[in-house]
XYZ file of C-alpha atoms in Angstrom:
674
model
C -5.894 1.057 -26.538
C -3.850 4.154 -27.259
C -1.875 5.460 -24.338
C -1.514 9.175 -24.078
C 2.064 10.219 -24.522
C 3.494 12.837 -22.208
C 5.420 15.773 -23.641
C 7.926 14.208 -25.979
C 10.865 16.301 -24.837
C 10.204 15.465 -21.202
C 9.666 11.773 -21.838
C 12.960 11.630 -23.714
C 14.676 13.397 -20.846
C 13.157 11.014 -18.315
C 14.106 7.907 -20.257
C 17.642 9.150 -20.745
C 18.101 10.237 -17.149
C 16.855 7.043 -15.533
C 19.054 3.952 -15.516
C 18.403 1.369 -18.172
C 17.817 -2.258 -17.297
C 21.212 -3.968 -17.193
C 19.857 -6.813 -19.288
C 19.024 -4.556 -22.229
C 21.798 -3.836 -24.726
C 22.255 -0.212 -25.747
C 23.237 1.225 -29.080
C 26.322 3.498 -29.096
C 24.045 6.505 -29.546
C 21.899 5.483 -26.574
C 24.975 4.857 -24.458
C 26.281 8.311 -25.308
C 22.981 9.943 -24.408
C 22.671 7.931 -21.197
C 26.136 9.040 -20.210
C 25.228 12.654 -20.856
C 21.964 12.444 -18.913
C 22.977 9.689 -16.482
C 21.557 11.726 -13.628
C 19.868 15.123 -13.585
C 22.443 17.811 -12.977
C 21.316 19.722 -9.885
C 20.197 23.312 -10.187
C 21.813 26.107 -8.206
C 24.450 24.800 -5.813
C 23.098 24.129 -2.293
C 25.069 24.662 0.914
C 26.401 21.327 2.106
C 24.181 21.307 5.205
C 21.104 21.972 3.053
C 22.099 19.260 0.585
C 22.430 16.786 3.462
C 19.012 17.728 4.783
C 17.466 17.151 1.376
C 19.306 13.847 1.054
C 17.864 12.715 4.396
C 14.359 13.933 3.539
C 14.448 12.174 0.176
C 15.560 8.868 1.712
C 14.047 8.658 5.200
C 10.640 10.111 4.300
C 8.179 9.725 1.450
C 9.426 13.073 0.174
C 9.605 16.578 1.628
C 6.536 18.753 2.066
C 6.631 22.528 1.644
C 8.410 23.879 4.713
C 10.128 20.633 5.726
C 13.561 21.810 4.639
C 13.316 24.953 6.750
C 11.926 23.028 9.741
C 14.756 20.484 9.742
C 17.326 23.241 9.268
C 15.967 25.038 12.330
C 15.843 21.858 14.414
C 19.134 20.419 13.279
C 19.494 17.320 11.135
C 20.842 15.116 13.921
C 18.002 16.089 16.258
C 15.446 15.485 13.509
C 16.779 11.996 12.815
C 16.851 11.109 16.504
C 13.250 12.235 16.789
C 12.289 10.119 13.783
C 13.776 7.075 15.514
C 11.446 7.773 18.465
C 8.071 8.412 16.805
C 6.220 8.697 20.115
C 7.964 12.044 20.570
C 6.112 13.439 17.551
C 2.741 15.170 17.476
C 0.368 13.026 15.402
C -2.886 14.698 16.454
C -3.657 15.874 12.900
C -3.060 12.359 11.572
C -5.277 10.899 14.290
C -8.129 13.183 13.241
C -7.895 11.893 9.685
C -7.661 8.271 10.821
C -10.752 8.762 12.978
C -12.749 8.942 9.753
C -12.041 5.202 9.341
C -13.272 3.571 12.579
C -13.081 0.091 11.067
C -9.279 0.346 11.103
C -9.378 0.574 14.904
C -11.621 -2.488 15.317
C -10.582 -5.984 16.270
C -10.656 -8.468 13.407
C -13.508 -10.516 14.868
C -15.620 -7.407 15.464
C -14.857 -6.121 11.983
C -15.759 -9.369 10.227
C -18.989 -9.731 12.240
C -20.146 -6.171 11.592
C -19.067 -6.044 7.941
C -19.195 -9.728 6.979
C -17.150 -11.418 4.298
C -18.917 -13.556 1.733
C -17.730 -16.638 3.642
C -19.614 -15.507 6.768
C -22.643 -14.593 4.690
C -22.783 -18.028 3.086
C -22.795 -19.549 6.555
C -25.611 -17.188 7.527
C -27.555 -18.275 4.436
C -27.286 -21.893 5.643
C -28.370 -21.036 9.183
C -24.898 -21.633 10.659
C -24.418 -18.005 11.666
C -26.974 -15.870 13.439
C -27.862 -12.673 11.610
C -27.515 -9.634 13.940
C -30.628 -8.110 15.467
C -29.397 -4.530 14.995
C -31.513 -3.139 12.118
C -28.607 -1.628 10.211
C -26.296 -4.629 10.563
C -29.235 -6.876 9.674
C -29.773 -4.866 6.485
C -26.066 -5.184 5.615
C -26.397 -8.966 5.827
C -29.712 -9.051 3.945
C -28.518 -6.881 1.052
C -25.330 -8.863 0.542
C -27.083 -12.229 0.815
C -29.428 -11.086 -1.959
C -26.425 -10.252 -4.154
C -24.746 -13.596 -3.445
C -27.908 -15.454 -4.428
C -28.140 -13.458 -7.641
C -24.579 -14.450 -8.507
C -25.234 -18.094 -7.652
C -28.178 -18.019 -10.064
C -25.998 -16.541 -12.786
C -27.906 -13.262 -12.700
C -26.595 -9.722 -12.691
C -26.275 -8.380 -9.163
C -27.848 -5.086 -10.189
C -31.061 -5.496 -12.159
C -31.452 -2.959 -15.005
C -32.777 0.353 -13.717
C -35.290 2.390 -15.714
C -36.543 5.833 -14.854
C -39.823 5.711 -12.908
C -41.560 7.738 -15.629
C -42.061 4.553 -17.676
C -42.318 1.595 -15.272
C -42.839 -1.995 -16.274
C -45.257 -3.953 -14.098
C -42.689 -6.637 -13.315
C -40.181 -4.052 -12.078
C -42.327 -2.305 -9.479
C -39.938 -3.297 -6.673
C -37.124 -1.509 -8.476
C -39.138 1.518 -9.473
C -40.415 2.683 -6.112
C -37.505 5.117 -6.174
C -38.829 8.514 -7.132
C -37.440 12.042 -6.906
C -39.842 12.673 -4.053
C -38.736 9.609 -2.068
C -35.104 10.631 -2.552
C -35.824 14.170 -1.342
C -37.654 12.834 1.701
C -34.791 10.511 2.625
C -32.140 13.210 2.189
C -34.129 15.662 4.313
C -33.993 13.407 7.392
C -31.478 13.916 10.238
C -28.332 11.746 9.831
C -29.354 8.929 12.182
C -32.879 8.650 10.780
C -31.497 8.919 7.267
C -29.329 5.849 7.881
C -32.267 3.910 9.363
C -34.418 4.866 6.389
C -31.696 3.715 4.016
C -31.386 0.403 5.878
C -35.127 -0.146 5.509
C -34.841 -0.103 1.703
C -34.162 -3.737 0.913
C -32.861 -5.240 -2.283
C -33.493 -4.948 -5.152
C -34.796 -1.450 -4.367
C -31.633 -0.445 -2.466
C -29.354 -0.645 -5.504
C -31.962 1.166 -7.576
C -32.077 3.930 -4.983
C -28.287 4.314 -4.901
C -27.988 4.363 -8.698
C -30.691 7.005 -8.929
C -28.663 9.443 -6.817
C -26.742 12.167 -8.616
C -23.205 12.947 -7.361
C -24.331 15.952 -5.247
C -27.059 13.800 -3.711
C -24.545 11.093 -2.822
C -22.588 13.700 -0.878
C -25.806 14.898 0.745
C -26.655 11.318 1.724
C -23.729 11.110 4.173
C -23.609 14.809 5.133
C -23.552 15.284 8.905
C -23.095 11.589 9.624
C -20.526 10.361 12.121
C -17.649 8.265 10.738
C -19.383 5.130 12.033
C -22.644 6.074 10.307
C -20.863 6.821 7.025
C -19.080 3.496 7.284
C -22.361 1.634 7.755
C -23.922 3.501 4.836
C -21.125 2.298 2.579
C -21.351 -1.222 4.027
C -24.988 -1.434 2.934
C -23.660 -1.356 -0.632
C -20.833 -3.852 -0.007
C -19.236 -4.686 3.366
C -16.154 -6.499 2.088
C -15.322 -3.765 -0.434
C -15.682 -1.212 2.369
C -13.036 -3.032 4.432
C -10.682 -3.193 1.427
C -11.095 0.509 0.660
C -10.495 1.502 4.288
C -7.436 -0.731 4.511
C -5.858 0.805 1.408
C -6.906 4.355 2.262
C -5.505 4.063 5.779
C -2.154 2.918 4.433
C -1.867 5.874 2.029
C -3.184 8.309 4.619
C -0.361 7.447 7.030
C 2.275 7.583 4.299
C 1.118 11.042 3.234
C 0.216 12.809 6.465
C 2.223 11.202 9.264
C 4.965 13.296 10.873
C 6.690 10.033 11.865
C 7.883 9.517 8.319
C 10.728 7.120 9.109
C 8.232 4.869 10.881
C 5.982 4.924 7.808
C 8.864 4.214 5.427
C 9.986 1.298 7.587
C 6.412 0.024 7.914
C 6.227 0.018 4.124
C 9.627 -1.700 3.991
C 8.583 -4.514 6.317
C 5.163 -4.945 4.735
C 7.011 -5.572 1.472
C 9.630 -7.801 3.112
C 6.898 -9.868 4.786
C 4.600 -9.526 1.799
C 1.012 -10.802 1.936
C -1.406 -10.747 -0.989
C -4.704 -8.985 -0.339
C -6.935 -11.468 -2.177
C -5.465 -14.759 -0.955
C -8.758 -15.523 0.858
C -12.013 -13.710 1.545
C -10.873 -13.065 5.130
C -7.472 -11.633 4.184
C -8.501 -7.941 3.970
C -9.829 -8.166 7.534
C -6.686 -9.862 8.782
C -4.460 -7.320 7.027
C -6.030 -4.543 9.107
C -4.631 -6.191 12.225
C -1.453 -7.345 10.487
C -0.272 -3.826 9.684
C -1.566 -2.275 12.911
C -0.524 -4.917 15.437
C 2.293 -7.003 13.911
C 4.277 -4.624 11.688
C 3.969 -1.002 12.786
C 4.746 -1.500 16.519
C 7.982 -3.370 15.721
C 9.129 -1.533 12.590
C 11.896 0.298 14.474
C 12.463 -2.283 17.212
C 14.285 -5.600 17.321
C 13.978 -7.827 14.285
C 13.383 -10.963 16.339
C 10.319 -9.378 17.951
C 9.044 -8.427 14.505
C 9.696 -11.928 13.150
C 7.837 -13.457 16.116
C 4.888 -11.120 15.670
C 4.626 -11.903 11.956
C 4.917 -15.660 12.517
C 2.009 -15.560 14.968
C -0.329 -13.624 12.684
C -3.232 -15.403 11.005
C -2.502 -13.348 7.875
C 0.936 -14.914 7.356
C -0.101 -18.412 8.456
C -2.992 -18.366 5.972
C -1.095 -16.666 3.141
C 1.763 -19.198 3.200
C -0.567 -22.121 4.022
C 0.985 -23.052 7.360
C -2.471 -23.032 8.929
C -3.167 -26.232 6.945
C 0.104 -27.983 7.777
C -0.147 -31.253 9.736
C 2.721 -33.423 10.940
C 2.675 -36.862 9.246
C 3.238 -38.598 12.610
C 1.032 -36.286 14.633
C -2.017 -37.428 16.559
C -4.295 -35.760 13.991
C -2.675 -37.706 11.133
C -2.900 -40.984 13.050
C -6.583 -40.424 13.746
C -7.164 -39.635 10.090
C -5.558 -42.878 9.001
C -7.603 -44.839 11.526
C -10.865 -43.243 10.400
C -10.060 -43.892 6.732
C -10.693 -47.627 7.248
C -14.241 -46.888 8.373
C -15.343 -44.635 5.516
C -18.496 -46.133 3.986
C -17.935 -44.736 0.504
C -14.582 -46.440 0.209
C -13.075 -43.401 -1.510
C -9.358 -42.929 -1.038
C -8.252 -39.669 0.527
C -4.661 -38.737 1.193
C -3.917 -37.961 4.824
C -3.063 -34.368 5.719
C 0.616 -33.568 5.609
C 3.261 -30.918 5.934
C 2.994 -27.745 3.882
C 6.486 -26.399 3.171
C 5.559 -22.927 1.912
C 6.111 -20.984 5.118
C 9.142 -23.009 6.212
C 10.806 -22.254 2.866
C 9.927 -18.548 2.664
C 10.837 -18.048 6.317
C 14.420 -18.857 5.385
C 14.632 -17.781 1.748
C 12.823 -14.428 2.010
C 12.406 -13.491 5.657
C 15.767 -14.353 7.257
C 18.969 -15.964 5.949
C 18.264 -15.526 2.231
C 18.548 -17.820 -0.747
C 22.323 -18.177 -0.233
C 22.030 -18.504 3.532
C 23.251 -22.080 3.723
C 20.006 -24.030 4.125
C 19.013 -27.149 2.198
C 15.752 -28.820 1.219
C 16.144 -31.025 4.287
C 16.264 -27.877 6.417
C 13.056 -26.633 4.767
C 11.293 -29.883 5.661
C 12.627 -29.818 9.217
C 11.591 -26.179 9.727
C 8.150 -26.983 8.365
C 7.844 -29.840 10.859
C 8.796 -27.474 13.673
C 5.966 -25.148 12.643
C 3.249 -27.800 12.364
C 0.395 -26.959 14.698
C 0.822 -23.197 14.201
C -2.612 -22.484 12.797
C -5.630 -20.147 13.038
C -8.704 -20.496 15.231
C -11.851 -20.417 13.034
C -10.458 -18.132 10.322
C -13.880 -17.628 8.731
C -14.843 -15.659 11.865
C -11.568 -13.767 12.201
C -10.058 -15.945 14.908
C -6.502 -15.507 16.118
C -3.337 -17.591 16.347
C -3.795 -21.108 17.715
C -1.280 -23.817 18.494
C -2.850 -27.273 18.135
C -0.629 -29.920 19.697
C -2.459 -32.786 17.982
C -1.261 -31.467 14.580
C 2.335 -30.937 15.701
C 4.990 -33.343 14.441
C 6.645 -35.089 17.413
C 10.350 -35.753 17.839
C 13.607 -33.822 17.624
C 14.312 -31.752 14.493
C 17.559 -30.388 13.099
C 17.579 -27.142 11.110
C 20.815 -25.762 9.642
C 22.816 -27.786 12.191
C 20.725 -26.483 15.093
C 19.020 -29.230 17.123
C 15.496 -28.474 18.314
C 14.163 -30.920 20.881
C 10.492 -31.809 21.094
C 8.831 -28.950 22.951
C 5.528 -28.090 21.269
C 5.023 -24.425 20.415
C 8.387 -23.517 21.947
C 10.097 -25.317 19.079
C 8.921 -22.632 16.674
C 10.154 -19.875 18.953
C 13.577 -21.537 19.123
C 13.626 -21.741 15.328
C 12.766 -18.058 14.946
C 15.435 -17.047 17.483
C 18.064 -19.124 15.696
C 17.204 -17.611 12.310
C 16.983 -14.032 13.601
C 20.472 -14.191 15.105
C 22.283 -15.790 12.158
C 25.008 -13.708 10.461
C 23.428 -14.558 7.104
C 20.203 -12.902 8.280
C 22.115 -9.792 9.317
C 23.738 -9.503 5.889
C 20.569 -10.219 3.949
C 18.471 -7.676 5.857
C 21.172 -5.007 5.845
C 21.716 -5.309 2.121
C 17.986 -5.018 1.571
C 17.916 -1.886 3.741
C 20.891 -0.422 1.876
C 19.149 -1.050 -1.453
C 16.068 0.723 -0.129
C 17.928 3.728 1.276
C 21.139 4.140 -0.741
C 21.381 2.579 -4.211
C 20.441 -0.448 -6.277
C 23.991 -1.763 -5.794
C 25.065 -0.538 -2.348
C 28.721 -0.634 -1.288
C 29.658 -3.877 0.436
C 31.531 -1.880 3.090
C 28.257 -0.251 4.137
C 26.410 -3.571 4.286
C 29.181 -5.089 6.404
C 29.138 -2.159 8.832
C 25.360 -2.345 9.200
C 25.470 -6.119 9.669
C 28.063 -5.756 12.413
C 25.743 -3.369 14.242
C 22.829 -5.760 13.765
C 24.715 -8.639 15.369
C 26.146 -6.598 18.236
C 22.773 -5.032 19.093
C 20.690 -8.222 18.932
C 19.017 -7.106 15.730
C 18.083 -3.584 16.810
C 16.659 -2.007 13.655
C 17.038 1.557 14.966
C 20.707 0.923 15.728
C 21.235 -0.364 12.185
C 19.564 2.757 10.771
C 21.805 4.940 12.954
C 24.841 3.210 11.485
C 23.433 3.817 8.013
C 22.774 7.483 8.796
C 26.316 8.048 10.124
C 28.083 6.152 7.337
C 29.975 8.131 4.683
C 28.510 5.894 1.973
C 25.019 7.208 2.709
C 26.140 10.785 1.994
C 28.341 9.985 -1.016
C 27.765 12.425 -3.862
C 27.911 9.532 -6.293
C 24.665 8.194 -4.828
C 22.736 11.465 -4.660
C 19.437 11.023 -6.518
C 20.575 7.480 -7.325
C 17.267 5.831 -6.499
C 14.317 5.823 -8.900
C 11.032 6.133 -7.033
C 8.683 3.182 -7.085
C 5.092 4.045 -8.087
C 4.083 4.229 -4.420
C 6.994 6.519 -3.580
C 6.281 8.642 -6.633
C 2.574 9.144 -5.951
C 2.975 9.760 -2.230
C 5.884 12.162 -2.747
C 3.906 14.086 -5.381
C 0.926 14.476 -3.077
C 3.157 15.548 -0.185
C 5.134 18.036 -2.299
C 1.965 19.600 -3.675
C 0.401 19.975 -0.222
C -2.768 18.276 -1.487
C -5.773 17.860 0.788
C -7.369 14.433 0.327
C -10.878 13.340 1.200
C -11.028 10.461 -1.285
C -8.149 8.014 -1.700
C -9.786 5.946 -4.446
C -8.054 7.874 -7.295
C -4.632 7.224 -5.747
C -5.466 3.553 -5.235
C -6.490 3.349 -8.881
C -3.358 5.160 -10.091
C -1.159 2.693 -8.212
C -2.996 -0.145 -9.914
C -2.437 1.470 -13.324
C 1.272 1.875 -12.543
C 1.575 -1.814 -11.641
C 2.024 -1.467 -7.871
C -1.369 -1.931 -6.204
C -1.240 -1.765 -2.412
C -1.104 -5.328 -1.018
C -1.335 -6.420 -4.642
C 1.862 -8.462 -5.078
C 0.796 -12.092 -5.483
C 4.241 -13.625 -4.944
C 5.723 -13.668 -1.418
C 8.942 -11.902 -2.452
C 7.155 -8.529 -2.661
C 7.817 -5.682 -5.068
C 11.274 -4.971 -6.481
C 13.007 -1.882 -5.077
C 15.385 -1.441 -8.019
C 14.916 0.858 -10.989
C 14.917 -1.873 -13.632
C 11.448 -2.951 -12.495
C 9.906 0.486 -12.990
C 11.679 2.255 -15.861
C 9.946 1.859 -19.200
C 7.943 4.063 -21.532
C 4.532 2.822 -20.388
C 5.254 3.353 -16.693
C 6.642 6.846 -17.285
C 3.606 7.728 -19.391
C 1.350 6.732 -16.495
C 3.401 8.925 -14.165
C 3.115 11.964 -16.416
C -0.618 11.377 -16.763
C -0.954 11.289 -12.993
C 1.171 14.410 -12.530
C -0.993 16.460 -14.872
C -4.239 15.148 -13.385
C -3.061 15.913 -9.848
C -1.796 19.382 -10.673
C -4.973 20.365 -12.526
C -7.340 19.112 -9.790
C -8.871 16.405 -11.969
C -8.644 13.658 -9.336
C -11.969 13.640 -7.415
C -11.583 14.309 -3.718
C -7.987 15.564 -4.056
C -7.506 19.324 -3.945
C -4.291 21.192 -4.714
C -4.038 24.937 -4.201
C -1.314 26.533 -6.297
C -1.947 30.089 -5.079
C 1.081 31.643 -3.497
C 1.107 32.268 0.260
C 0.962 35.952 1.151
C 4.466 35.742 2.597
C 5.895 35.007 -0.843
C 4.429 38.134 -2.446
C 4.358 40.711 0.334
C 6.829 43.448 -0.468
C 8.108 41.572 -3.502
C 8.484 42.978 -6.971
C 6.393 40.195 -8.501
C 3.636 41.375 -10.794
C 0.027 40.191 -10.931
C 0.879 38.504 -14.201
C 4.230 36.761 -13.692
C 6.073 35.337 -16.649
C 6.171 31.561 -17.179
C 9.809 31.588 -16.054
C 8.909 33.389 -12.799
C 6.028 31.007 -12.193
C 8.228 27.986 -12.910
C 10.906 29.264 -10.522
C 8.407 29.565 -7.668
C 6.901 26.123 -8.304
C 10.359 24.604 -8.658
C 11.323 25.909 -5.218
C 8.203 24.272 -3.810
C 8.255 20.934 -5.637
C 11.988 20.453 -6.197
C 13.808 22.196 -3.330
C 17.092 20.695 -4.551
C 16.547 22.571 -7.832
C 15.755 21.304 -11.307
C 18.398 20.640 -13.916
C 18.793 23.148 -16.730
C 17.624 20.457 -19.154
C 14.404 19.847 -17.240
C 13.714 23.553 -16.752
C 14.125 24.258 -20.459
C 11.948 21.262 -21.438
C 9.176 22.292 -19.033
C 9.089 25.883 -20.283
C 9.288 24.809 -23.923
C 6.389 22.394 -23.533
C 4.373 24.960 -21.600
C 4.752 27.506 -24.383
C 3.512 25.063 -27.046
C 0.295 24.434 -25.090
C -0.287 21.055 -26.757
C 0.365 17.414 -25.942
C 0.379 14.266 -28.063
C -2.668 12.048 -27.394
C -1.500 9.010 -29.329
C -2.797 10.134 -32.732
C -2.507 13.898 -32.934
C -1.490 17.054 -31.106
C -4.323 18.388 -28.948
C -4.708 21.420 -26.682
C -3.852 20.709 -23.069
C -7.305 21.894 -21.982
C -9.070 18.913 -23.584
C -6.277 16.368 -23.419
C -7.828 12.854 -23.401
C -6.333 10.131 -21.272
C -5.918 6.461 -22.204
C -8.081 6.869 -25.285
C -11.089 8.094 -23.263
C -12.372 11.650 -23.286
C -11.676 13.361 -19.988
C -13.322 16.418 -18.449
C -11.621 19.698 -19.288
C -8.748 20.541 -17.008
C -10.201 22.403 -14.057
C -7.575 25.101 -14.211
C -5.582 26.188 -17.247
C -3.570 28.641 -15.194
C 0.140 28.575 -15.794
C 0.889 27.172 -12.364
C -1.253 24.018 -12.811
C 0.372 22.981 -16.090
C 3.868 23.969 -14.998
C 3.456 22.089 -11.721
C 2.277 18.968 -13.550
C 5.248 19.088 -15.906
C 7.652 19.497 -12.977
C 6.103 16.580 -11.050
C 6.417 14.448 -14.180
C 9.999 15.558 -14.827
C 13.094 13.325 -14.458
C 14.251 15.323 -11.440
C 11.099 14.402 -9.514
C 11.384 10.723 -10.466
C 14.486 10.330 -8.324
C 15.218 10.402 -4.644
């Protein structure tokens, strides 16, 4: 598969300006070029106060939006940061309106999994172990998905081949009842009746109906519906996929549109620190809705111990790291198992349940003291014994945390020299308190924060200062961030633009800088997958790497340039960017109706790169714009029909200068850094 190459001059500039992996040897010529382009040279000099504002916006938010610089300047940087530490002070009414389009994200896990069932619940319903709802729409959701599960079990395609009703086959009459007239009749109904009519179309006719709709008709199908009705319409086609899409969309929506940007950045930080993989089990997407909403976000700027406690009590973490299955070898449950083994008629040997060490190990290695925090394998086993009995109540139905004393290992345990006497569930709380207050935890967390906010190799003096604040404030995350904000190392010129954006940071910052209006998050979700950073997609518990070495290579940068050009030219469905200038920028100005490329680039640069582009980037952007062609992997082609990833793409919606120039700027080395 041929990858489309971005403009060669820009790609060279990006590769040379971003840090190389330390493990890769460089030729003398490469070293010389890397030294020359080690970091984009800023454009016109900024006043110090303005430079500090941009530094704060680049680090404590997902990137500035148009007007943010002026707003923070008017408010004062110190006041802005204080406000960010207290997100309840901020007006989030516009964000709430967008979130209201996803009512499932506000539901309890049990309600969500009952209304939009996972395949596990549906299999139980198929066997008569779960009652199918009486509500006609929810009943149809169950019926449609059960049909699909049975098709898969039989090794058949879920969607039977659809043929136009003009030439039906007798055996396919059930599929071919869909006609233009029946579609028109359904679409002409009021929203509520339209949904009921759709629910009455059972499989296999339902899939045939949906596949017969043209894109405008699909929009007409949900026109005028309430968010709940639209949600149920989508659930008829696949309830579990609906929950996944809402979960991912809600995460990106908050990152892009929230005014409480520090809260969103820290929510992202902790979701990565306490990483959970989306597809661990069929119930995990449902649990992750509550995990982010109830366990991470409320504590993201609070005390770390409260956050650690909340995470440890979540079904998502207990299932992901297998603690829900852990049983003490001397517990009552294990004793009963051994007794019952003698009475098994089949005589088959079965090992008794035992301790699972996954959570006990990651709790210390990744969540608290760190790999060099002074624990041993014996401590891992002891911590795992402490946490036996911490499980989940009927996870297939979305149940919550449950402590089962009959699974808990009795006796006193000793973890890292700390004695924990037998005390049931309280033992785990003692363990979490001990780990949260260890100096090793303070240093590990503060270094991780400094890597996120300052540089890939932060100064040890900064980490020590932050750790001191952590210990003196009982792990107050806001206090640690204040120390970071007021430390000279944070503002050091040597670390300006030192961080390379991860794919998530890059995509979200591009959307924010462009002022895009989003009604469909699927293209962004797909772009993150292509760039190797799907949301909730890290399988390993250590989460994604924050350092540049993980994200700087030719393939990744090609994907970024592809995205930049697609975004700027309005070729991502459901994402609209308006590059027309506000009236305030032209009123009384000497600008002509046909500005030069340099004038157009200057205006877009002020919008997308308020810190200014380097002379190298500006020259490369204008040079590539004037050529009007890009390399598609085999030949030079006009930008207007530039194919992507070897597949023909629709013509760029706008070939105006601003769309192409904006795309080149968003893909430039200056925009890759924060």
